[in-house]
PDB file of C-alpha atoms in Angstrom:
ATOM      1  CA  MET A   1      -0.541  -0.320  -0.181  1.00  0.00           C
ATOM      2  CA  CYS A   2       3.125   2.190   0.811  1.00  0.00           C
ATOM      3  CA  THR A   3       4.829   4.348  -1.405  1.00  0.00           C
ATOM      4  CA  HIS A   4       7.244   6.673   0.333  1.00  0.00           C
ATOM      5  CA  GLU A   5      10.642   5.750  -0.015  1.00  0.00           C
ATOM      6  CA  PRO A   6      11.681   4.567   2.501  1.00  0.00           C
ATOM      7  CA  PRO A   7       8.307   2.438   3.255  1.00  0.00           C
ATOM      8  CA  CYS A   8       6.572   3.691   5.899  1.00  0.00           C
ATOM      9  CA  PRO A   9       6.199   1.506   9.176  1.00  0.00           C
ATOM     10  CA  THR A  10       3.065  -1.620   8.712  1.00  0.00           C
ATOM     11  CA  ALA A  11      -0.117  -1.438  10.539  1.00  0.00           C
ATOM     12  CA  SER A  12       1.169  -3.861  12.823  1.00  0.00           C
ATOM     13  CA  GLY A  13       4.647  -2.816  13.219  1.00  0.00           C
ATOM     14  CA  ALA A  14       5.578  -1.189  16.956  1.00  0.00           C
ATOM     15  CA  ASP A  15       5.740   1.920  15.700  1.00  0.00           C
ATOM     16  CA  HIS A  16       2.863   1.759  13.066  1.00  0.00           C
ATOM     17  CA  GLY A  17       1.793   6.011  14.194  1.00  0.00           C
ATOM     18  CA  ALA A  18       5.172   7.127  12.252  1.00  0.00           C
ATOM     19  CA  ALA A  19       3.318   6.539   9.026  1.00  0.00           C
ATOM     20  CA  GLN A  20       2.107   9.363   6.378  1.00  0.00           C
ATOM     21  CA  ILE A  21      -0.916  10.891   7.051  1.00  0.00           C
ATOM     22  CA  VAL A  22      -2.326  10.368   3.465  1.00  0.00           C
ATOM     23  CA  ALA A  23      -6.632  11.698   4.572  1.00  0.00           C
ATOM     24  CA  CYS A  24      -7.202  13.268   7.430  1.00  0.00           C
ATOM     25  CA  HIS A  25     -10.638  15.225   8.588  1.00  0.00           C
ATOM     26  CA  LEU A  26     -10.468  17.654  11.624  1.00  0.00           C
ATOM     27  CA  ALA A  27     -13.486  18.642  11.465  1.00  0.00           C
ATOM     28  CA  GLN A  28     -14.189  14.690  12.344  1.00  0.00           C
ATOM     29  CA  GLY A  29     -11.083  13.935  14.551  1.00  0.00           C
ATOM     30  CA  TRP A  30      -9.578  11.028  12.355  1.00  0.00           C
ATOM     31  CA  SER A  31      -7.067   9.990  10.197  1.00  0.00           C
ATOM     32  CA  LEU A  32      -5.894   7.310   7.602  1.00  0.00           C
ATOM     33  CA  LEU A  33      -2.383   6.586   7.766  1.00  0.00           C
ATOM     34  CA  CYS A  34      -0.803   5.019   4.913  1.00  0.00           C
ATOM     35  CA  ASN A  35      -0.590   1.923   6.166  1.00  0.00           C
ATOM     36  CA  GLY A  36      -3.843   1.618   6.488  1.00  0.00           C
ATOM     37  CA  VAL A  37      -4.855   2.686  10.692  1.00  0.00           C
ATOM     38  CA  LEU A  38      -7.012   5.154  11.123  1.00  0.00           C
ATOM     39  CA  THR A  39      -6.163   7.015  14.415  1.00  0.00           C
ATOM     40  CA  PHE A  40      -8.416   9.187  16.285  1.00  0.00           C
ATOM     41  CA  GLU A  41      -7.943  12.672  18.258  1.00  0.00           C
ATOM     42  CA  ASP A  42      -8.196  11.012  21.324  1.00  0.00           C
ATOM     43  CA  THR A  43      -5.453   8.140  20.474  1.00  0.00           C
ATOM     44  CA  GLY A  44      -7.861   6.005  19.943  1.00  0.00           C
ATOM     45  CA  GLU A  45      -7.255   3.639  16.066  1.00  0.00           C
ATOM     46  CA  LEU A  46      -8.895   1.140  14.193  1.00  0.00           C
ATOM     47  CA  PRO A  47      -6.388  -0.907  12.154  1.00  0.00           C
ATOM     48  CA  PRO A  48      -7.179  -2.703   9.180  1.00  0.00           C
ATOM     49  CA  ASP A  49      -7.772  -6.018  10.720  1.00  0.00           C
ATOM     50  CA  GLY A  50     -11.152  -3.978  12.302  1.00  0.00           C
ATOM     51  CA  GLN A  51      -9.069  -4.706  15.890  1.00  0.00           C
ATOM     52  CA  ILE A  52     -10.377  -1.690  17.583  1.00  0.00           C
ATOM     53  CA  VAL A  53      -7.717   0.199  19.800  1.00  0.00           C
ATOM     54  CA  GLY A  54      -9.226   2.274  23.092  1.00  0.00           C
ATOM     55  CA  PRO A  55      -8.104   5.749  23.034  1.00  0.00           C
ATOM     56  CA  HIS A  56      -4.190   5.471  25.181  1.00  0.00           C
ATOM     57  CA  ARG A  57      -3.029   8.744  25.954  1.00  0.00           C
ATOM     58  CA  PRO A  58      -2.315  10.033  29.411  1.00  0.00           C
ATOM     59  CA  THR A  59      -4.433  10.227  31.766  1.00  0.00           C
ATOM     60  CA  GLY A  60      -1.388  12.283  34.027  1.00  0.00           C
ATOM     61  CA  LYS A  61      -2.433  10.422  37.419  1.00  0.00           C
ATOM     62  CA  VAL A  62       0.647   8.424  38.580  1.00  0.00           C
ATOM     63  CA  PRO A  63       0.627   5.152  39.590  1.00  0.00           C
ATOM     64  CA  ALA A  64       0.117   3.899  42.960  1.00  0.00           C
TER      65      ALA A  64
END
């Protein structure tokens, strides 16, 4: 899917969020990366396999 040089990380890679944005809709809060991952402004994700990844932004709470 990716035609960038060097190629962007795959959707299953640990660094998948580093792929380039190919489409975005800021008013709706989402971006489509060239590896097929949809990212949302709340830090949630929807990879091409359809598995939902919930928001994972820092909460500011210190673990006990």
